[in-house]
Short mmCIF file of C-alpha atoms in Angstrom, two decimals:
data_model
loop_
_atom_site.label_atom_id
_atom_site.label_comp_id
_atom_site.label_asym_id
_atom_site.label_seq_id
_atom_site.Cartn_x
_atom_site.Cartn_y
_atom_site.Cartn_z
CA MET H 188 88.30 26.69 201.55
CA ILE H 189 88.57 24.21 198.69
CA ARG H 190 85.55 21.98 198.14
CA LEU H 191 85.90 18.99 195.85
CA THR H 192 82.21 19.32 195.05
CA ASP H 193 82.92 22.68 193.38
CA TYR H 194 85.32 20.99 190.95
CA ILE H 195 83.88 17.50 190.39
CA ALA H 196 80.20 16.87 189.67
CA ASP H 197 78.47 14.10 191.60
CA ILE H 198 81.48 13.28 193.79
CA ALA H 199 79.04 13.12 196.70
CA GLN H 200 77.27 10.25 194.90
CA SER H 201 80.49 8.45 193.92
CA PRO H 202 82.38 5.75 195.82
CA LEU H 203 84.52 8.59 197.20
CA ALA H 204 81.51 10.21 198.89
CA PRO H 205 82.75 9.39 202.42
CA TRP H 206 85.84 11.50 201.73
CA ALA H 207 84.24 14.26 199.63
CA ASP H 208 84.72 16.87 202.35
CA LEU H 209 88.50 16.43 202.47
CA ALA H 210 90.85 18.91 200.86
CA PRO H 211 92.32 17.36 197.71
CA TRP H 212 95.81 17.12 199.22
CA ALA H 213 94.37 15.34 202.26
CA LEU H 214 92.52 12.95 199.96
CA VAL H 215 95.64 11.92 198.05
CA THR H 216 97.69 11.65 201.23
CA GLN H 217 95.23 8.98 202.37
CA ALA H 218 94.95 7.36 198.93
CA PRO H 219 96.44 3.93 199.76
CA VAL H 220 94.15 3.52 202.78
CA ILE H 221 91.10 4.78 200.87
CA VAL H 222 91.72 2.49 197.90
CA ARG H 223 92.15 -0.52 200.18
CA THR H 224 88.89 0.37 201.91
CA LEU H 225 87.08 0.51 198.56
CA LEU H 226 88.73 -2.74 197.45
CA ALA H 227 87.19 -4.57 200.37
CA GLU H 228 83.71 -3.53 199.21
CA LEU H 229 84.00 -4.44 195.51
CA PRO H 230 81.71 -7.14 194.09
CA ALA H 231 83.88 -10.10 193.13
CA ASP H 232 81.56 -10.94 190.25
CA ASP H 233 82.38 -7.62 188.58
CA TYR H 234 86.12 -7.43 189.27
CA ALA H 235 89.12 -9.68 188.86
CA ILE H 236 90.92 -9.18 192.16
CA HIS H 237 94.50 -10.31 192.70
CA GLY H 238 95.90 -9.24 196.04
CA ASP H 239 95.29 -5.49 196.27
CA VAL H 240 94.77 -4.93 192.53
CA ALA H 241 91.21 -4.99 191.19
CA VAL H 242 90.39 -4.75 187.49
CA HIS H 243 86.81 -4.56 186.28
CA ARG H 244 85.99 -7.45 183.99
CA THR H 245 85.06 -5.06 181.17
CA ALA H 246 88.38 -3.16 181.38
CA ILE H 247 91.27 -3.87 179.00
CA VAL H 248 94.79 -4.07 180.36
CA GLU H 249 97.36 -4.65 177.63
CA PRO H 250 100.36 -6.91 178.19
CA GLY H 251 103.30 -4.89 179.46
CA ALA H 252 101.30 -2.55 181.69
CA LEU H 253 102.62 -2.53 185.27
CA LEU H 254 99.96 -2.46 187.97
CA LYS H 255 100.99 -1.93 191.58
CA GLY H 256 98.45 -2.00 194.36
CA PRO H 257 96.46 -0.81 196.00
CA LEU H 258 94.67 -0.15 192.73
CA ILE H 259 91.13 -0.17 191.36
CA ILE H 260 90.51 0.01 187.61
CA GLY H 261 86.88 0.67 186.76
CA ALA H 262 84.55 -0.51 184.04
CA GLU H 263 85.57 -0.13 180.39
CA CYS H 264 88.92 1.45 181.20
CA PHE H 265 91.85 0.96 178.82
CA ILE H 266 95.37 0.60 180.22
CA ALA H 267 98.01 0.58 177.49
CA SER H 268 101.20 -1.42 177.29
CA GLY H 269 104.13 0.33 178.96
CA SER H 270 102.01 2.31 181.40
CA LEU H 271 102.65 2.31 185.15
CA LEU H 272 100.04 2.71 187.90
CA ARG H 273 101.33 2.78 191.46
CA GLY H 274 101.10 4.23 194.93
CA GLY H 275 97.37 3.89 195.50
CA CYS H 276 95.18 4.77 192.50
CA TRP H 277 91.45 4.67 191.78
CA LEU H 278 90.09 4.88 188.24
CA ASP H 279 86.41 5.45 187.57
CA ALA H 280 84.71 4.05 184.47
CA GLY H 281 85.92 4.69 180.95
CA CYS H 282 89.37 6.07 181.73
CA ILE H 283 92.37 5.69 179.42
CA ILE H 284 96.02 5.45 180.48
CA GLY H 285 98.18 5.65 177.37
CA PRO H 286 101.49 4.03 176.47
CA GLY H 287 104.36 5.15 178.67
CA ALA H 288 102.08 7.13 181.00
CA GLU H 289 102.57 6.98 184.76
CA LEU H 290 99.83 7.52 187.33
CA LYS H 291 100.88 7.73 190.96
CA THR H 292 98.70 8.06 194.07
CA SER H 293 95.75 9.63 192.24
CA PHE H 294 91.99 9.52 191.83
CA VAL H 295 90.69 9.73 188.25
CA PHE H 296 86.98 10.19 187.50
CA SER H 297 85.04 8.84 184.55
CA GLY H 298 86.10 9.42 180.99
CA SER H 299 89.45 11.02 181.78
CA LYS H 300 92.43 10.32 179.55
CA LEU H 301 96.20 10.39 179.92
CA ALA H 302 97.85 10.24 176.53
CA HIS H 303 101.35 9.00 175.68
CA PHE H 304 104.15 9.67 178.15
CA ASN H 305 102.26 11.62 180.81
CA PHE H 306 103.14 11.78 184.48
CA VAL H 307 100.41 12.54 186.99
CA GLY H 308 101.37 12.39 190.66
CA ASP H 309 99.32 12.78 193.86
CA SER H 310 96.37 14.34 192.08
CA VAL H 311 92.60 14.35 191.67
CA LEU H 312 91.24 14.48 188.11
CA GLY H 313 87.56 15.15 187.53
CA HIS H 314 85.27 13.75 184.85
CA GLY H 315 86.35 14.02 181.23
CA VAL H 316 89.80 15.49 181.84
CA ASN H 317 92.18 15.15 178.89
CA LEU H 318 95.97 15.36 179.08
CA GLU H 319 97.75 15.44 175.74
CA ALA H 320 101.00 13.62 175.08
CA GLY H 321 104.01 14.53 177.18
CA SER H 322 102.18 16.68 179.72
CA VAL H 323 103.24 16.50 183.35
CA VAL H 324 101.42 17.09 186.61
CA ALA H 325 104.37 17.51 188.97
CA ASN H 326 103.95 16.67 192.63
CA TYR H 327 107.15 17.73 194.42
CA ARG H 328 108.96 21.05 194.88
CA ASN H 329 112.44 19.83 194.05
CA GLU H 330 113.76 23.38 193.63
CA ARG H 331 113.09 24.58 197.20
CA ALA H 332 114.66 23.74 200.54
CA ASP H 333 111.16 23.89 202.04
CA LYS H 334 109.28 21.17 200.17
CA GLU H 335 105.79 21.95 201.46
CA VAL H 336 103.39 22.46 198.57
CA LEU H 337 101.46 25.73 198.58
CA VAL H 338 98.16 26.38 196.83
CA ARG H 339 96.67 29.69 195.73
CA ILE H 340 93.16 30.27 197.06
CA GLU H 341 91.42 33.56 196.26
CA GLY H 342 94.75 35.09 195.36
CA GLN H 343 96.55 34.06 198.53
CA LEU H 344 99.09 31.29 198.93
CA GLN H 345 98.14 28.79 201.60
CA ARG H 346 100.01 25.89 203.11
CA THR H 347 98.85 22.32 202.60
CA GLY H 348 101.01 20.59 205.20
CA CYS H 349 102.06 18.14 202.45
CA ASP H 350 105.32 17.81 200.59
CA LYS H 351 103.65 15.93 197.73
CA PHE H 352 100.55 17.20 195.97
CA GLY H 353 100.09 17.60 192.25
CA ALA H 354 96.78 19.09 191.18
CA LEU H 355 93.04 19.20 191.45
CA LEU H 356 91.68 19.33 187.91
CA GLY H 357 87.98 20.02 187.64
CA ASP H 358 85.67 18.31 185.18
CA GLN H 359 86.50 18.69 181.49
CA CYS H 360 89.91 20.35 181.99
CA ARG H 361 92.29 20.23 179.04
CA VAL H 362 96.08 20.13 179.34
CA GLY H 363 98.04 20.48 176.11
CA ALA H 364 101.00 18.46 174.91
CA ASN H 365 104.24 19.07 176.82
CA ALA H 366 102.55 21.40 179.30
CA VAL H 367 103.64 21.29 182.93
CA LEU H 368 101.51 21.87 186.00
CA ALA H 369 103.72 22.73 188.96
CA PRO H 370 102.76 21.25 192.34
CA GLY H 371 99.68 22.78 193.92
CA ALA H 372 97.63 23.49 190.79
CA LEU H 373 93.90 24.04 191.34
CA LEU H 374 92.07 24.29 188.00
CA ALA H 375 88.35 25.00 187.82
CA ALA H 376 86.16 22.89 185.58
CA ALA H 377 86.76 23.35 181.83
CA SER H 378 90.10 25.14 182.35
CA VAL H 379 92.62 24.92 179.50
CA VAL H 380 96.41 24.89 179.78
CA GLY H 381 97.92 25.36 176.33
CA ARG H 382 100.54 23.22 174.68
CA GLY H 383 104.02 23.81 176.05
CA GLN H 384 102.82 26.12 178.82
CA VAL H 385 103.86 26.05 182.47
CA PHE H 386 101.18 26.64 185.09
CA ASP H 387 102.66 27.50 188.49
CA ALA H 388 100.27 28.82 191.13
CA GLU H 389 103.15 30.06 193.29
CA ALA H 390 104.34 32.29 190.45
CA SER H 391 100.87 33.68 189.63
CA ALA H 392 100.14 37.31 190.30
#
């Protein structure tokens, strides 16, 4: 059993509290609906809301960033030129999306940072997660005929019922430059994946 509360502090007190008991792959599968639900509850005084894209008035979005709803960008976030956010994303306060980075169908908690040219798909990132330049959180098993993503729980591979799920990264995880997380990664808080490494739960002993 995977509990988001074991990976992300205070999720039960966050706007995602109503969904805190979901498995991470179930959470991201419902991301567009969840983000639209949260959008409807946002205070208009605090957010600039255009259609289904909401940007906190203290956030900075540089010209050339592409924002596709449903999307919520929290307080004091920085979204760099050339970045792409799509597919249903929620960013907590103080997050950074760097130049050329792509975030797809993901929930990102406070203080987390994607550097230059990252891809993060269908994932949940805890507080203070840092991804160095060029790192990838893959979300799809292109190499297999059976596309269902498997996760390793207590040494055993288990099915998710989803063909797209990237990772659950606990608070303060660090992913080095040009590292790759294969679909289905579950990293406990403060885990480190070194530069240029590949983390694949299906291949783990």
